[in-house]
Short mmCIF file of C-alpha atoms and ligand atoms in Angstrom, two decimals:
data_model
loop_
_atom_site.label_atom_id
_atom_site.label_comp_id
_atom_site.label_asym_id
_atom_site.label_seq_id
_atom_site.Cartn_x
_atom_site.Cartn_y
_atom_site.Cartn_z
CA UNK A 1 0.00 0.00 0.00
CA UNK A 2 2.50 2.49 0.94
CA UNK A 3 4.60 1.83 -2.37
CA UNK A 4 4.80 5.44 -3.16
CA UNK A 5 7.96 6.11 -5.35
CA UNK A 6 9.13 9.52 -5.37
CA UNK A 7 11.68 9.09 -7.51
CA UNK A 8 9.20 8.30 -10.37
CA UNK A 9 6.53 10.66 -9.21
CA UNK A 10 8.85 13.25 -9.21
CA UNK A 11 10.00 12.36 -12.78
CA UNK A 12 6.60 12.29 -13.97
CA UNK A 13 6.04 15.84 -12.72
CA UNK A 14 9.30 17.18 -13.73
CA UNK A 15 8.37 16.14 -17.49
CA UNK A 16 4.87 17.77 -17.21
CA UNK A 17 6.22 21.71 -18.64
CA UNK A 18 7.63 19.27 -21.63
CA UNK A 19 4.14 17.84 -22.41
CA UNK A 20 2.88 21.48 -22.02
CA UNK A 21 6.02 22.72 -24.65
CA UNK A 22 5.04 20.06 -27.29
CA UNK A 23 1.17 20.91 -26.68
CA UNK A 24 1.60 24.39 -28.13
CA UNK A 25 4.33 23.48 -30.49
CA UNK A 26 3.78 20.21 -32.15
CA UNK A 27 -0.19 20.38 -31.95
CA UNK A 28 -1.14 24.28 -32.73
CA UNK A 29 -5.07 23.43 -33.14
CA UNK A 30 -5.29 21.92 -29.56
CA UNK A 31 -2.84 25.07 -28.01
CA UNK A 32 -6.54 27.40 -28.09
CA UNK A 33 -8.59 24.78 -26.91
CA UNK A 34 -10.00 26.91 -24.39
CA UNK A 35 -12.98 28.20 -25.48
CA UNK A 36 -13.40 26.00 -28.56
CA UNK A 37 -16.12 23.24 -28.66
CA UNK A 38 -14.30 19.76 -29.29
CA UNK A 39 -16.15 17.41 -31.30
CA UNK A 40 -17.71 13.70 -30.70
CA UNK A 41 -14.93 10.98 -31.61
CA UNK A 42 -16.88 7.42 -30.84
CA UNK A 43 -16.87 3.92 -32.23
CA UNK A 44 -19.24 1.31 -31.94
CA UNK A 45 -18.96 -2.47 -32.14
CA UNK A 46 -21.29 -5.04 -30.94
CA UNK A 47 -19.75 -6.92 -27.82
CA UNK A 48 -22.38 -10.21 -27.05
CA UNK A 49 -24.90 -8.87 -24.81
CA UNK A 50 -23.08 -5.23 -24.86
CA UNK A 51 -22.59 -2.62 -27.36
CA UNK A 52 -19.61 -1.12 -26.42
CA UNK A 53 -18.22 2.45 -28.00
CA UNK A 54 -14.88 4.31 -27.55
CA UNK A 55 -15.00 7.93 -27.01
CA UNK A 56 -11.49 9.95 -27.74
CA UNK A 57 -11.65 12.59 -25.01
CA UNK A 58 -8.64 14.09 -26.50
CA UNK A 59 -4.87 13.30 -27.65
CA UNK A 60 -2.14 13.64 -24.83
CA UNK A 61 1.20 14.46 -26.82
CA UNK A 62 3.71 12.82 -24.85
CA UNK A 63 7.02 13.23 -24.77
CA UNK A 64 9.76 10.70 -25.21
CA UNK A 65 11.22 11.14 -21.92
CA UNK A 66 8.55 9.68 -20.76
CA UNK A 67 9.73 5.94 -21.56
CA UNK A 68 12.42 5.27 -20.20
CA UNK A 69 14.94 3.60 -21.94
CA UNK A 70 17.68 3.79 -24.79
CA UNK A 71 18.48 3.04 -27.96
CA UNK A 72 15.75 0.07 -28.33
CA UNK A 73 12.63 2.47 -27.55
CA UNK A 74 13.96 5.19 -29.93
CA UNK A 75 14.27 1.87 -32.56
CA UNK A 76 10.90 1.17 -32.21
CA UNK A 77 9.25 4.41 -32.18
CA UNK A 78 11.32 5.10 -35.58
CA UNK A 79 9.55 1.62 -36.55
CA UNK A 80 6.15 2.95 -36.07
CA UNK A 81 7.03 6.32 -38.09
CA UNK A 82 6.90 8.03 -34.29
CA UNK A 83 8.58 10.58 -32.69
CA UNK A 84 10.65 11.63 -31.23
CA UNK A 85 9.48 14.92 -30.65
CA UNK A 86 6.11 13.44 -29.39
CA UNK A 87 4.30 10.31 -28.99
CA UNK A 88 0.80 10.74 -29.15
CA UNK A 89 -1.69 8.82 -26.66
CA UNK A 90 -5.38 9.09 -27.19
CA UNK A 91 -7.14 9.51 -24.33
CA UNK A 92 -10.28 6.96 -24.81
CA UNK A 93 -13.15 6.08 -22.14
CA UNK A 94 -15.50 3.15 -22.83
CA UNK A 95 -19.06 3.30 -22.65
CA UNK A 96 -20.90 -0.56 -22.45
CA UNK A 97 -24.88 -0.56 -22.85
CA UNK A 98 -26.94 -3.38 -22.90
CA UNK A 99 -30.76 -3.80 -22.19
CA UNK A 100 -31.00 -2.77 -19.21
CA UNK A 101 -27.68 -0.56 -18.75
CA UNK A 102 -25.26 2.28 -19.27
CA UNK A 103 -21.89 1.80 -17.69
CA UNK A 104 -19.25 4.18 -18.53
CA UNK A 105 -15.54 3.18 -17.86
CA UNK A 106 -13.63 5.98 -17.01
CA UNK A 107 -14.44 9.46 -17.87
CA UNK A 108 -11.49 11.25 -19.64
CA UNK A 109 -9.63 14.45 -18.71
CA UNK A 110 -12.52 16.54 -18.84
CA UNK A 111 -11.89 20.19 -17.53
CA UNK A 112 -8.52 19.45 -15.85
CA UNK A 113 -5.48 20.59 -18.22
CA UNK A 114 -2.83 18.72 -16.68
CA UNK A 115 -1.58 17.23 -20.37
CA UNK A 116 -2.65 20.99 -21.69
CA UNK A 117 -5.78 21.72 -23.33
CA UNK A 118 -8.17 20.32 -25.96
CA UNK A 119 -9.95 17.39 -23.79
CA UNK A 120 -13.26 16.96 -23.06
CA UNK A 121 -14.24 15.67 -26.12
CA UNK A 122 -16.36 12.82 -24.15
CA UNK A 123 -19.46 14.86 -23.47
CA UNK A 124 -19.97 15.66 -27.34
CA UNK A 125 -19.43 11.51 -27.36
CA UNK A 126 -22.06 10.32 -25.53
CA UNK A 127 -24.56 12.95 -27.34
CA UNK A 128 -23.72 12.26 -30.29
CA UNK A 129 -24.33 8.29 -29.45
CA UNK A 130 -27.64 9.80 -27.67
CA UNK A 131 -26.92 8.93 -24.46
CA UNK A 132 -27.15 11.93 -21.87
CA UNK A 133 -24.94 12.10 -18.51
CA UNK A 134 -28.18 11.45 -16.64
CA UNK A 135 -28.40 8.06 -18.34
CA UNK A 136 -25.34 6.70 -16.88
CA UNK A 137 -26.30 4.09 -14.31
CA UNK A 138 -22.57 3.32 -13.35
CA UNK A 139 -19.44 4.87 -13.85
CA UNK A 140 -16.35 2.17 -13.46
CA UNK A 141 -12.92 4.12 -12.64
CA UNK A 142 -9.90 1.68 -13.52
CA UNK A 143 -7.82 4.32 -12.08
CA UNK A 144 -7.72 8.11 -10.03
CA UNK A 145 -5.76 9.78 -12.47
CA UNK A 146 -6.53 13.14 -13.98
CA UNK A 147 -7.30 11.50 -17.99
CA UNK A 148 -9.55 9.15 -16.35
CA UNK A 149 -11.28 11.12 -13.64
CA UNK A 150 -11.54 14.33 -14.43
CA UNK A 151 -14.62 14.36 -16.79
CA UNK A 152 -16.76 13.37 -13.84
CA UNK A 153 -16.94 16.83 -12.68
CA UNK A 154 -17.46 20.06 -13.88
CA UNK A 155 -16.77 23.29 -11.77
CA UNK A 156 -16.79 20.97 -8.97
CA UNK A 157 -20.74 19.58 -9.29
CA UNK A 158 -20.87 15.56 -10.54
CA UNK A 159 -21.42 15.62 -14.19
CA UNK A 160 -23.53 11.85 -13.74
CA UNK A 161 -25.93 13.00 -11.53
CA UNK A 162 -27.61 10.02 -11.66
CA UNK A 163 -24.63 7.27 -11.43
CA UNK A 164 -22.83 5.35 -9.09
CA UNK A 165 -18.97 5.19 -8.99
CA UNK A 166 -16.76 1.61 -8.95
CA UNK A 167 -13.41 2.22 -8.08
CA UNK A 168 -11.33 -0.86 -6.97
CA UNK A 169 -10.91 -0.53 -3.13
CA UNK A 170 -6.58 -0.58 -3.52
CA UNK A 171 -7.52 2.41 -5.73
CA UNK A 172 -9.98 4.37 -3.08
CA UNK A 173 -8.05 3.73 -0.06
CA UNK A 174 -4.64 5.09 -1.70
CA UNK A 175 -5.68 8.00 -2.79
CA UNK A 176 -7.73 9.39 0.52
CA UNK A 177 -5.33 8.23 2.51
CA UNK A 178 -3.98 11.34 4.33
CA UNK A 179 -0.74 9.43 5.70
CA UNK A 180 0.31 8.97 2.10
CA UNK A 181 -0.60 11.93 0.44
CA UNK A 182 1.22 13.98 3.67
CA UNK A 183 4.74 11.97 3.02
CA UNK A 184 3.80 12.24 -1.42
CA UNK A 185 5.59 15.61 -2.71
CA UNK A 186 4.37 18.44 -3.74
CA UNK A 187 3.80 17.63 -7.27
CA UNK A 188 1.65 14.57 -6.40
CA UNK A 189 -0.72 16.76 -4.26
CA UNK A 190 -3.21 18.02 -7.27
CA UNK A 191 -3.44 14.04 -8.10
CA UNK A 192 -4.47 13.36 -4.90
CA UNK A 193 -6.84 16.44 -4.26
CA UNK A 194 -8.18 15.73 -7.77
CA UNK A 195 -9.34 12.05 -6.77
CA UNK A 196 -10.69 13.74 -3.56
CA UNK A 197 -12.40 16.00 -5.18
CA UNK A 198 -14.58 13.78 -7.03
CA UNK A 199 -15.05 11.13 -4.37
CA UNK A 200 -16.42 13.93 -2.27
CA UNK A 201 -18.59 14.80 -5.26
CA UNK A 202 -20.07 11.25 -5.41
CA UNK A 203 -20.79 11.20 -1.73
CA UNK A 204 -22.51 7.92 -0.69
CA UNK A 205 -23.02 6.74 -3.94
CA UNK A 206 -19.26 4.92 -4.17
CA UNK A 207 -18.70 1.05 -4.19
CA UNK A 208 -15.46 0.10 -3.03
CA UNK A 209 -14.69 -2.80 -5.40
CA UNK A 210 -12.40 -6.06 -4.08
CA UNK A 211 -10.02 -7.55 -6.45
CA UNK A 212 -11.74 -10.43 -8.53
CA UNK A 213 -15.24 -9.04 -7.49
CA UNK A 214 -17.91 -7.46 -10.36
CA UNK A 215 -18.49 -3.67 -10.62
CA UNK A 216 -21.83 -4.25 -12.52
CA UNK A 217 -22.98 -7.84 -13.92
CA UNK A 218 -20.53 -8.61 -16.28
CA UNK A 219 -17.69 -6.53 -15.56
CA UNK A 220 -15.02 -8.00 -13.43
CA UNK A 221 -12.57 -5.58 -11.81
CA UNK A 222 -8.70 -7.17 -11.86
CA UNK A 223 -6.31 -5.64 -9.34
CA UNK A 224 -3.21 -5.15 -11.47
CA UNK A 225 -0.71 -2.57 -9.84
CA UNK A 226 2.06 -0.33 -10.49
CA UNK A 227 0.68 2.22 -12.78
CA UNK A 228 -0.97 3.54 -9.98
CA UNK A 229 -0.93 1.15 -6.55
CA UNK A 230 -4.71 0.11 -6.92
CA UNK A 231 -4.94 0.25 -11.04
CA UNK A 232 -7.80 -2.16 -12.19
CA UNK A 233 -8.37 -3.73 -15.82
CA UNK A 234 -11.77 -4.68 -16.53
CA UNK A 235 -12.95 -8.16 -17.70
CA UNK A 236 -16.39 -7.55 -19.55
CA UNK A 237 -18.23 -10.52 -20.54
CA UNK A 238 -20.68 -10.26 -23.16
CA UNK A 239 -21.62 -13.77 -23.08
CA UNK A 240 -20.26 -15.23 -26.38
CA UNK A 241 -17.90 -12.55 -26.48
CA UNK A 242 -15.09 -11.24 -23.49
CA UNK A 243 -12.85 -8.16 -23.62
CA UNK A 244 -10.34 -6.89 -21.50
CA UNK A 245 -10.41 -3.35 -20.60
CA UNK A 246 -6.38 -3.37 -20.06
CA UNK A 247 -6.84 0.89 -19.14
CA UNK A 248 -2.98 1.71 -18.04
CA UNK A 249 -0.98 -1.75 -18.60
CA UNK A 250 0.10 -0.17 -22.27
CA UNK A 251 1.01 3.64 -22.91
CA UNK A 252 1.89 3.18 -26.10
CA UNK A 253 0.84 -0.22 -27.71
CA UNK A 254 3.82 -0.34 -30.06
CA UNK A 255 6.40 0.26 -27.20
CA UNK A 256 5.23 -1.51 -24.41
CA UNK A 257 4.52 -4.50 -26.03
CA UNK A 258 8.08 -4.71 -27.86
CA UNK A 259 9.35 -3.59 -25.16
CA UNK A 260 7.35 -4.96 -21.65
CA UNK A 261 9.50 -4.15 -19.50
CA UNK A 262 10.14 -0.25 -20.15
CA UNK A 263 8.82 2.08 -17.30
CA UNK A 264 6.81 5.02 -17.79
CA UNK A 265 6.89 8.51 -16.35
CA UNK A 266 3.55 8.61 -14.64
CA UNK A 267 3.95 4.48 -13.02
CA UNK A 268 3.99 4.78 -9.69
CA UNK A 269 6.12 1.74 -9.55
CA UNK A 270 7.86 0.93 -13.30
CA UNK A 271 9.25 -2.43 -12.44
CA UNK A 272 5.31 -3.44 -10.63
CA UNK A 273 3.70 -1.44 -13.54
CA UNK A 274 5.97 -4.66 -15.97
CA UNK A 275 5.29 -7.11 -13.66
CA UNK A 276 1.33 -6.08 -13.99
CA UNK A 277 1.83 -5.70 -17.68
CA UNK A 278 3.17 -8.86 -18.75
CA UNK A 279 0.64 -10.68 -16.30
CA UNK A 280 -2.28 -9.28 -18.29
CA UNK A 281 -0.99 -9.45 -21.94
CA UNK A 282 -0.14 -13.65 -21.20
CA UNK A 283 -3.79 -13.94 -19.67
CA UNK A 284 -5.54 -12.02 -22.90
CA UNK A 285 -2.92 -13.81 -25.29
CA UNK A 286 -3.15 -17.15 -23.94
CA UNK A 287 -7.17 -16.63 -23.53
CA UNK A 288 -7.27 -14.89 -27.37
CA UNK A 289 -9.24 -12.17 -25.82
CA UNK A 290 -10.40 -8.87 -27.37
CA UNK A 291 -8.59 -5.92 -25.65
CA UNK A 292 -9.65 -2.30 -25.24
CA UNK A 293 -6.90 0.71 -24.18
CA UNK A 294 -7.00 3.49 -22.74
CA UNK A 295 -4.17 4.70 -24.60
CA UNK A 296 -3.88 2.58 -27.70
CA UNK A 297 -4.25 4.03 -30.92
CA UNK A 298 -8.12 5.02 -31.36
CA UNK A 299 -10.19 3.06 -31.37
CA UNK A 300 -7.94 1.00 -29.25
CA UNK A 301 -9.72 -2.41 -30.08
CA UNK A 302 -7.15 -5.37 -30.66
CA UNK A 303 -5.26 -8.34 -29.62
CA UNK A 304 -2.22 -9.02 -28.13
CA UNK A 305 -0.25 -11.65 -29.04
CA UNK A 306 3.08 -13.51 -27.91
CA UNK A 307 6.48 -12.88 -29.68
CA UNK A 308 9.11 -14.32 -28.47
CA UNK A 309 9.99 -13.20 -24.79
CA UNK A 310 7.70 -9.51 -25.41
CA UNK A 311 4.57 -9.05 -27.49
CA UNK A 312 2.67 -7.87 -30.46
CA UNK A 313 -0.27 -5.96 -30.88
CA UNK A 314 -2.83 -6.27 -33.50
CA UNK A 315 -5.80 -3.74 -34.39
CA UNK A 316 -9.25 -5.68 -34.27
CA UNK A 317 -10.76 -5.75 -37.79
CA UNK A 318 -13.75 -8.14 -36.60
CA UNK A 319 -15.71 -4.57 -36.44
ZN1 LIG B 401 -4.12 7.18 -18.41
#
């Protein structure tokens, strides 16, 4: 519980003003986001008893300090026609309905700017797949960081007035946990005010979610930590059809599956964050399951598949 690294923490923060640099350098029609109205980026595919859609909240242009490694991450990024000024991450939230549902998983960036501006692109989403915030029965966090929390308020008020939240109970505990976030350092303290912020927002209407236990029929929360010390994936069974929700194990799906082992500027603990990583991608490879990313390349539907010691991943076409 207490496996707060400060090294990395601080790294991530220290490499926040270059995310901001190649925000209003590299990507000039996101730098006046303020004040624009983003439009609806969503995807649907059938998923058994589901429908499930992607929504892009927005594209996080990160840097490529924030991989660490050498030579072999530069070689693959140059592989993938990427970089190395920037390596860009869509940010993507999941909505699932079914006949009886509407279960958002995660929420995007929404207001908060902490990757710069030009997020919030979920709201015009769900609209435009007709679905209004009130709709939302259940909103499943896989993690309390800003890209996946912060579109669940706006100017403070809950934006799904009529949902309840599923965070895993790892998650929930680590974040409130004043202990923690006293000893954290100062440029961990908007993270944890953030995910404060909007648990106080939700009041009473939080379920603390156990490792292996469902957030909603059908949707199995998996412990799997080191991105953050409680991050979740999310098993969603559709009946003839399963997909893992892998959120955080990938931050870019052509680098961290060469290259599984490779930490990342915002893992709370890089070489737990690997561990986690190569856990999930034998379970989805071994079980040929569909995946779904937070951060793969939109839509972020694929597979992941075994090459030699590392991995491969492969768009879904079945769509
Ligand atoms: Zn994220």
């Amino acid at each position: 519980m207490s496996r707060l690294n400060r090294r990395t923490l601080l790294q991530g923060a220290a490499l926040l003003p270059v995310v901001g640099a190649v925000a209003g350098g590299a990507h000039p029609a996101l730098a006046d986001g303020h004040g624009a109205t983003p439009g609806a980026a969503l995807y649907t595919a059938p998923l058994g008893s589901f429908r499930i859609t992607a929504l892009l909240d927005g594209l996080a242009p990160l840097g490529r300090g924030f991989f660490f490694g050498g030579a072999e991450v530069d070689q693959v990024l140059a592989a993938a026609g990427i970089g190395p000024d920037a390596v860009p991450a869509p940010v993507s939230a999941f909505l699932l309905q079914s006949a009886d549902r509407t279960i958002l998983i995660d929420a995007g960036m929404g207001q908060q700017e902490t990757l710069g501006p030009g997020f919030g692109r979920l709201t015009a989403g769900l609209a435009a797949a007709g679905v209004a915030p009130e709709d939302v029965d259940t909103v499943v966090i896989t993690h309390a960081h800003p890209d996946h929390i912060g579109g669940l308020i706006r100017d403070g008020a809950p934006v799904f007035a009529n949902a309840e939240l599923a965070i895993g109970e790892v998650e929930a505990a680590f974040w409130t946990d004043a202990g923690i976030m006293a000893q954290a350092p100062a440029e961990a303290q908007p993270t944890f005010q953030l995910a404060q912020t909007v648990l106080a927002a939700y009041g009473n209407r939080i379920n603390r979610i156990a490792d292996g236990a469902e957030a909603a029929p059908g949707l199995t929360m998996m412990l799997s930590p080191g991105h953050t010390p409680g991050h979740c994936v999310v098993r969603i069974d559709g009946g003839d059809r399963q997909l893992m929700m892998i959120a955080d194990t990938l931050h870019s799906a052509d680098v961290h599956t060469a290259l599984p082992d490779v930490g990342f500027g915002f893992d709370s603990d890089p070489a737990q964050a690997a561990a986690s990583r190569r856990r999930i991608f034998d379970m989805v490879s071994a079980d040929k399951m569909l995946v779904a990313g937070s951060h793969i390349h939109f839509p972020g539907f694929g597979r992941i598949l075994t090459e030699g010691s590392a991995y491969r991943y492969l768009p879904a076409t079945w769509m």
